[in-house]
PDB file of C-alpha atoms in Angstrom:
ATOM      1  CA  GLN A   1      -0.277   0.043   0.188  1.00 55.00           C
ATOM      2  CA  GLN A   2       2.642   2.504   0.938  1.00 53.00           C
ATOM      3  CA  GLY A   3       4.639   1.900  -2.291  1.00 53.00           C
ATOM      4  CA  GLU A   4       1.497   2.442  -4.340  1.00 54.00           C
ATOM      5  CA  ASP A   5       0.888   5.873  -2.368  1.00 50.00           C
ATOM      6  CA  TRP A   6       4.607   6.606  -3.232  1.00 50.00           C
ATOM      7  CA  ALA A   7       4.399   6.003  -6.750  1.00 50.00           C
ATOM      8  CA  ARG A   8       1.234   8.007  -6.984  1.00 52.00           C
ATOM      9  CA  GLY A   9       2.991  10.817  -5.112  1.00 51.00           C
ATOM     10  CA  MET A  10       0.878  10.787  -2.059  1.00 50.00           C
ATOM     11  CA  VAL A  11       3.130  11.058   1.090  1.00 49.00           C
ATOM     12  CA  PRO A  12       1.518   9.341   4.085  1.00 49.00           C
ATOM     13  CA  MET A  13       1.006  11.968   7.064  1.00 49.00           C
ATOM     14  CA  ALA A  14       2.019   9.119   9.278  1.00 48.00           C
ATOM     15  CA  VAL A  15       5.787   8.936   8.131  1.00 46.00           C
ATOM     16  CA  ALA A  16       8.026  10.409  10.837  1.00 46.00           C
ATOM     17  CA  GLY A  17      11.645  10.049  11.921  1.00 48.00           C
ATOM     18  CA  SER A  18      14.825  10.046  10.117  1.00 48.00           C
ATOM     19  CA  GLN A  19      13.682   7.441   7.919  1.00 53.00           C
ATOM     20  CA  GLY A  20      10.571   9.344   6.689  1.00 51.00           C
ATOM     21  CA  THR A  21      12.666  12.168   6.043  1.00 49.00           C
ATOM     22  CA  ALA A  22      15.095  10.365   3.770  1.00 49.00           C
ATOM     23  CA  ALA A  23      12.173   8.885   2.061  1.00 50.00           C
ATOM     24  CA  VAL A  24      10.560  12.381   1.547  1.00 49.00           C
ATOM     25  CA  THR A  25      14.037  13.889   0.476  1.00 49.00           C
ATOM     26  CA  ALA A  26      14.551  11.105  -2.077  1.00 50.00           C
ATOM     27  CA  ALA A  27      11.252  11.206  -3.606  1.00 50.00           C
ATOM     28  CA  ALA A  28      11.710  15.047  -3.894  1.00 49.00           C
ATOM     29  CA  ALA A  29      15.187  14.544  -5.829  1.00 50.00           C
ATOM     30  CA  VAL A  30      13.616  12.022  -8.177  1.00 50.00           C
ATOM     31  CA  SER A  31      10.617  14.450  -8.803  1.00 49.00           C
ATOM     32  CA  ARG A  32      13.098  17.223  -9.748  1.00 50.00           C
ATOM     33  CA  ARG A  33      15.291  15.037 -11.934  1.00 53.00           C
ATOM     34  CA  ARG A  34      15.254  16.056 -15.604  1.00 56.00           C
ATOM     35  CA  ARG A  35      13.419  13.765 -17.520  1.00 56.00           C
ATOM     36  CA  PRO A  36      14.348  13.183 -21.422  1.00 57.00           C
ATOM     37  CA  PRO A  37      12.153  14.139 -23.744  1.00 56.00           C
ATOM     38  CA  LEU A  38       9.315  11.587 -25.297  1.00 57.00           C
ATOM     39  CA  PRO A  39      10.220  10.733 -28.906  1.00 57.00           C
ATOM     40  CA  GLY A  40       8.346  13.353 -31.198  1.00 54.00           C
ATOM     41  CA  ALA A  41       7.749  15.555 -28.492  1.00 51.00           C
ATOM     42  CA  ALA A  42       7.867  19.412 -28.734  1.00 52.00           C
ATOM     43  CA  VAL A  43      11.492  20.913 -28.476  1.00 50.00           C
ATOM     44  CA  THR A  44      12.433  21.633 -24.981  1.00 48.00           C
ATOM     45  CA  SER A  45      13.025  25.278 -23.927  1.00 49.00           C
ATOM     46  CA  ALA A  46      16.925  24.835 -23.640  1.00 48.00           C
ATOM     47  CA  ARG A  47      17.321  23.398 -27.150  1.00 46.00           C
ATOM     48  CA  ARG A  48      14.987  26.323 -28.308  1.00 46.00           C
ATOM     49  CA  ARG A  49      17.006  28.772 -26.926  1.00 44.00           C
ATOM     50  CA  GLU A  50      20.098  27.169 -28.803  1.00 45.00           C
ATOM     51  CA  THR A  51      18.551  27.483 -32.067  1.00 45.00           C
ATOM     52  CA  ARG A  52      17.235  30.849 -31.784  1.00 42.00           C
ATOM     53  CA  PRO A  53      18.521  33.561 -34.201  1.00 42.00           C
ATOM     54  CA  GLN A  54      21.199  35.588 -32.673  1.00 44.00           C
ATOM     55  CA  HIS A  55      19.896  38.935 -34.032  1.00 45.00           C
ATOM     56  CA  PRO A  56      16.759  40.606 -31.992  1.00 46.00           C
ATOM     57  CA  GLN A  57      15.358  41.897 -35.486  1.00 46.00           C
ATOM     58  CA  SER A  58      14.511  38.406 -36.471  1.00 44.00           C
ATOM     59  CA  LEU A  59      12.600  37.289 -33.401  1.00 46.00           C
ATOM     60  CA  PRO A  60       8.941  37.475 -33.444  1.00 48.00           C
ATOM     61  CA  ALA A  61       6.987  39.770 -31.476  1.00 48.00           C
ATOM     62  CA  PRO A  62       5.060  38.546 -28.466  1.00 48.00           C
ATOM     63  CA  ILE A  63       1.397  37.586 -29.590  1.00 46.00           C
ATOM     64  CA  GLY A  64      -0.130  40.079 -27.149  1.00 45.00           C
ATOM     65  CA  LYS A  65       1.725  42.874 -28.759  1.00 46.00           C
ATOM     66  CA  ARG A  66       1.292  42.111 -32.186  1.00 42.00           C
ATOM     67  CA  SER A  67      -2.396  42.783 -32.082  1.00 41.00           C
ATOM     68  CA  LEU A  68      -1.500  46.147 -30.437  1.00 42.00           C
ATOM     69  CA  ARG A  69       1.190  46.997 -32.923  1.00 41.00           C
ATOM     70  CA  ALA A  70      -1.539  46.406 -35.884  1.00 42.00           C
ATOM     71  CA  ARG A  71      -4.020  48.404 -34.232  1.00 43.00           C
ATOM     72  CA  ALA A  72      -1.758  51.410 -32.676  1.00 44.00           C
ATOM     73  CA  ALA A  73       0.678  52.074 -35.545  1.00 48.00           C
ATOM     74  CA  PRO A  74      -1.240  53.644 -38.411  1.00 50.00           C
ATOM     75  CA  ASP A  75       1.517  53.286 -40.970  1.00 50.00           C
ATOM     76  CA  GLY A  76       1.640  49.324 -40.293  1.00 52.00           C
ATOM     77  CA  GLY A  77       4.633  47.543 -40.901  1.00 57.00           C
ATOM     78  CA  ASP A  78       7.079  51.014 -41.917  1.00 72.00           C
ATOM     79  CA  ALA A  79       7.758  51.445 -38.308  1.00 73.00           C
ATOM     80  CA  TRP A  80       9.598  48.126 -38.229  1.00 74.00           C
ATOM     81  CA  VAL A  81      12.109  49.127 -40.820  1.00 81.00           C
ATOM     82  CA  LYS A  82      12.267  53.127 -39.620  1.00 83.00           C
ATOM     83  CA  TYR A  83      12.893  52.032 -36.037  1.00 85.00           C
ATOM     84  CA  PRO A  84      15.419  49.098 -36.156  1.00 87.00           C
ATOM     85  CA  TYR A  85      17.123  47.649 -33.063  1.00 87.00           C
ATOM     86  CA  ASP A  86      20.221  49.590 -32.172  1.00 87.00           C
ATOM     87  CA  PRO A  87      22.407  48.783 -29.282  1.00 89.00           C
ATOM     88  CA  ALA A  88      22.624  52.709 -28.597  1.00 87.00           C
ATOM     89  CA  VAL A  89      18.862  53.185 -28.193  1.00 89.00           C
ATOM     90  CA  PRO A  90      17.023  51.419 -25.492  1.00 89.00           C
ATOM     91  CA  ARG A  91      14.884  48.650 -26.543  1.00 91.00           C
ATOM     92  CA  GLU A  92      11.899  49.984 -24.649  1.00 90.00           C
ATOM     93  CA  MET A  93      12.032  53.007 -26.641  1.00 90.00           C
ATOM     94  CA  THR A  94      12.336  51.485 -30.064  1.00 89.00           C
ATOM     95  CA  ASP A  95       9.264  48.930 -29.240  1.00 89.00           C
ATOM     96  CA  LEU A  96       7.204  52.169 -28.372  1.00 89.00           C
ATOM     97  CA  LEU A  97       8.368  53.985 -31.608  1.00 89.00           C
ATOM     98  CA  ARG A  98       7.327  50.753 -33.412  1.00 87.00           C
ATOM     99  CA  ASP A  99       3.895  50.809 -31.581  1.00 86.00           C
ATOM    100  CA  VAL A 100       3.198  54.438 -32.213  1.00 88.00           C
ATOM    101  CA  GLY A 101       4.635  55.047 -35.377  1.00 84.00           C
ATOM    102  CA  ASP A 102       5.162  58.153 -36.905  1.00 83.00           C
ATOM    103  CA  GLY A 103       2.076  60.046 -36.602  1.00 85.00           C
ATOM    104  CA  GLU A 104       0.819  62.230 -33.561  1.00 90.00           C
ATOM    105  CA  PRO A 105       1.733  60.270 -30.590  1.00 91.00           C
ATOM    106  CA  SER A 106      -1.740  58.821 -28.882  1.00 92.00           C
ATOM    107  CA  LEU A 107      -1.417  57.073 -25.298  1.00 93.00           C
ATOM    108  CA  TRP A 108      -5.145  55.903 -25.958  1.00 93.00           C
ATOM    109  CA  ALA A 109      -4.100  54.031 -29.409  1.00 90.00           C
ATOM    110  CA  THR A 110      -1.562  51.845 -27.350  1.00 89.00           C
ATOM    111  CA  LYS A 111      -4.173  51.026 -24.356  1.00 92.00           C
ATOM    112  CA  PRO A 112      -6.920  48.140 -24.318  1.00 94.00           C
ATOM    113  CA  PRO A 113     -10.414  48.833 -24.564  1.00 94.00           C
ATOM    114  CA  TRP A 114     -11.181  48.794 -20.619  1.00 93.00           C
ATOM    115  CA  CYS A 115      -8.423  51.617 -20.395  1.00 94.00           C
ATOM    116  CA  GLN A 116      -9.850  54.273 -22.501  1.00 96.00           C
ATOM    117  CA  PRO A 117     -10.955  57.700 -21.304  1.00 97.00           C
ATOM    118  CA  TRP A 118     -14.679  56.991 -21.741  1.00 96.00           C
ATOM    119  CA  THR A 119     -14.042  53.833 -19.113  1.00 96.00           C
ATOM    120  CA  ILE A 120     -12.125  56.056 -16.888  1.00 96.00           C
ATOM    121  CA  VAL A 121     -14.856  58.669 -16.763  1.00 97.00           C
ATOM    122  CA  LEU A 122     -17.553  56.217 -16.685  1.00 97.00           C
ATOM    123  CA  THR A 123     -16.056  54.392 -13.848  1.00 96.00           C
ATOM    124  CA  GLY A 124     -15.261  57.542 -11.642  1.00 97.00           C
ATOM    125  CA  SER A 125     -18.777  58.906 -12.148  1.00 97.00           C
ATOM    126  CA  ILE A 126     -20.329  55.584 -10.956  1.00 97.00           C
ATOM    127  CA  ILE A 127     -17.960  55.504  -8.018  1.00 96.00           C
ATOM    128  CA  VAL A 128     -18.922  59.214  -7.279  1.00 97.00           C
ATOM    129  CA  TYR A 129     -22.495  58.751  -7.674  1.00 97.00           C
ATOM    130  CA  ALA A 130     -22.748  55.410  -5.605  1.00 96.00           C
ATOM    131  CA  PRO A 131     -22.936  56.937  -2.238  1.00 95.00           C
ATOM    132  CA  VAL A 132     -25.905  59.108  -3.153  1.00 96.00           C
ATOM    133  CA  LEU A 133     -27.571  55.958  -4.832  1.00 96.00           C
ATOM    134  CA  VAL A 134     -26.875  53.571  -1.988  1.00 95.00           C
ATOM    135  CA  PHE A 135     -26.843  55.632   1.264  1.00 95.00           C
ATOM    136  CA  HIS A 136     -28.434  58.858   0.033  1.00 94.00           C
ATOM    137  CA  ALA A 137     -25.258  60.793   1.407  1.00 94.00           C
ATOM    138  CA  GLN A 138     -24.498  63.737  -0.796  1.00 95.00           C
ATOM    139  CA  TRP A 139     -21.463  64.733   1.519  1.00 95.00           C
ATOM    140  CA  LEU A 140     -20.040  61.043   1.075  1.00 96.00           C
ATOM    141  CA  SER A 141     -20.352  61.640  -2.624  1.00 96.00           C
ATOM    142  CA  ALA A 142     -18.435  64.972  -2.479  1.00 96.00           C
ATOM    143  CA  LEU A 143     -15.727  63.355  -0.180  1.00 96.00           C
ATOM    144  CA  VAL A 144     -15.227  60.432  -2.859  1.00 96.00           C
ATOM    145  CA  ALA A 145     -15.229  62.923  -5.956  1.00 97.00           C
ATOM    146  CA  VAL A 146     -12.049  64.576  -4.698  1.00 97.00           C
ATOM    147  CA  PRO A 147      -9.678  61.694  -5.081  1.00 97.00           C
ATOM    148  CA  ILE A 148     -11.774  60.738  -8.353  1.00 97.00           C
ATOM    149  CA  ALA A 149     -11.312  64.366  -9.720  1.00 97.00           C
ATOM    150  CA  THR A 150      -7.506  63.874  -8.916  1.00 97.00           C
ATOM    151  CA  TRP A 151      -7.520  60.349 -10.615  1.00 96.00           C
ATOM    152  CA  TRP A 152      -9.097  61.999 -13.761  1.00 97.00           C
ATOM    153  CA  TYR A 153      -6.929  65.070 -14.029  1.00 98.00           C
ATOM    154  CA  VAL A 154      -3.714  62.530 -13.629  1.00 97.00           C
ATOM    155  CA  PHE A 155      -4.717  59.945 -16.096  1.00 96.00           C
ATOM    156  CA  LEU A 156      -6.534  62.126 -18.345  1.00 97.00           C
ATOM    157  CA  VAL A 157      -4.287  65.125 -18.750  1.00 97.00           C
ATOM    158  CA  GLU A 158      -0.948  64.732 -17.383  1.00 97.00           C
ATOM    159  CA  VAL A 159      -0.234  61.213 -18.722  1.00 97.00           C
ATOM    160  CA  PRO A 160      -0.918  61.878 -22.041  1.00 96.00           C
ATOM    161  CA  LYS A 161       1.229  64.758 -22.120  1.00 96.00           C
ATOM    162  CA  GLN A 162       4.226  63.189 -20.567  1.00 96.00           C
ATOM    163  CA  PHE A 163       3.535  60.019 -23.086  1.00 96.00           C
ATOM    164  CA  ALA A 164       3.773  62.555 -25.925  1.00 95.00           C
ATOM    165  CA  GLU A 165       7.045  63.929 -24.285  1.00 95.00           C
ATOM    166  CA  TYR A 166       8.421  60.413 -23.848  1.00 94.00           C
ATOM    167  CA  VAL A 167       7.674  59.712 -27.678  1.00 93.00           C
ATOM    168  CA  GLU A 168       9.371  62.732 -28.909  1.00 92.00           C
ATOM    169  CA  THR A 169      12.372  61.725 -26.566  1.00 91.00           C
ATOM    170  CA  ALA A 170      12.475  58.375 -27.895  1.00 91.00           C
ATOM    171  CA  ARG A 171      12.256  59.819 -31.537  1.00 90.00           C
ATOM    172  CA  SER A 172      15.290  62.156 -30.999  1.00 90.00           C
ATOM    173  CA  TYR A 173      17.425  58.788 -30.844  1.00 87.00           C
ATOM    174  CA  TYR A 174      16.833  58.207 -34.393  1.00 86.00           C
ATOM    175  CA  PRO A 175      17.826  60.507 -37.253  1.00 83.00           C
ATOM    176  CA  GLU A 176      15.309  62.678 -38.849  1.00 79.00           C
ATOM    177  CA  ASP A 177      15.900  61.355 -42.299  1.00 69.00           C
ATOM    178  CA  ASN A 178      15.073  57.644 -40.870  1.00 63.00           C
ATOM    179  CA  ARG A 179      11.928  58.766 -39.901  1.00 60.00           C
ATOM    180  CA  THR A 180      10.529  60.418 -43.101  1.00 54.00           C
TER     181      THR A 180
END
């Protein structure tokens, strides 16, 4: 019975003493051992790393960002040619410029639907109106409105300004003739 429990990975709670500790340690060592891949199985991540090309330009973009780039960059694939990976330019800036493209920098074009200005305003309005609706307390609603108004100012006014400045700074890493 005990051998079957060990084979299924179930450790009996009654195991105690040095003999039990050694058995648990041995079972843990066996489970940590690297197993050879099955014939016809997918390539392991270590092998995949070895066969990857050395140039970051040829690596595919993550799946989540690919759809974002297609939606955000107005010029489509041109941004990939205009902003090549360069060791002198931080990779985050290159990725940002590829996302934004050459047009007017818009923070909202890079955000998902649930993080658009109308959702921020709608959520804030619901939170401000909720105390009046639930507790009939207008003073509580006024108290809640102060941090919500601050939130709106920060995320709807200041962050887009800073984003535009950051994009312009990122564009300054590349020569002007490369961008036109």
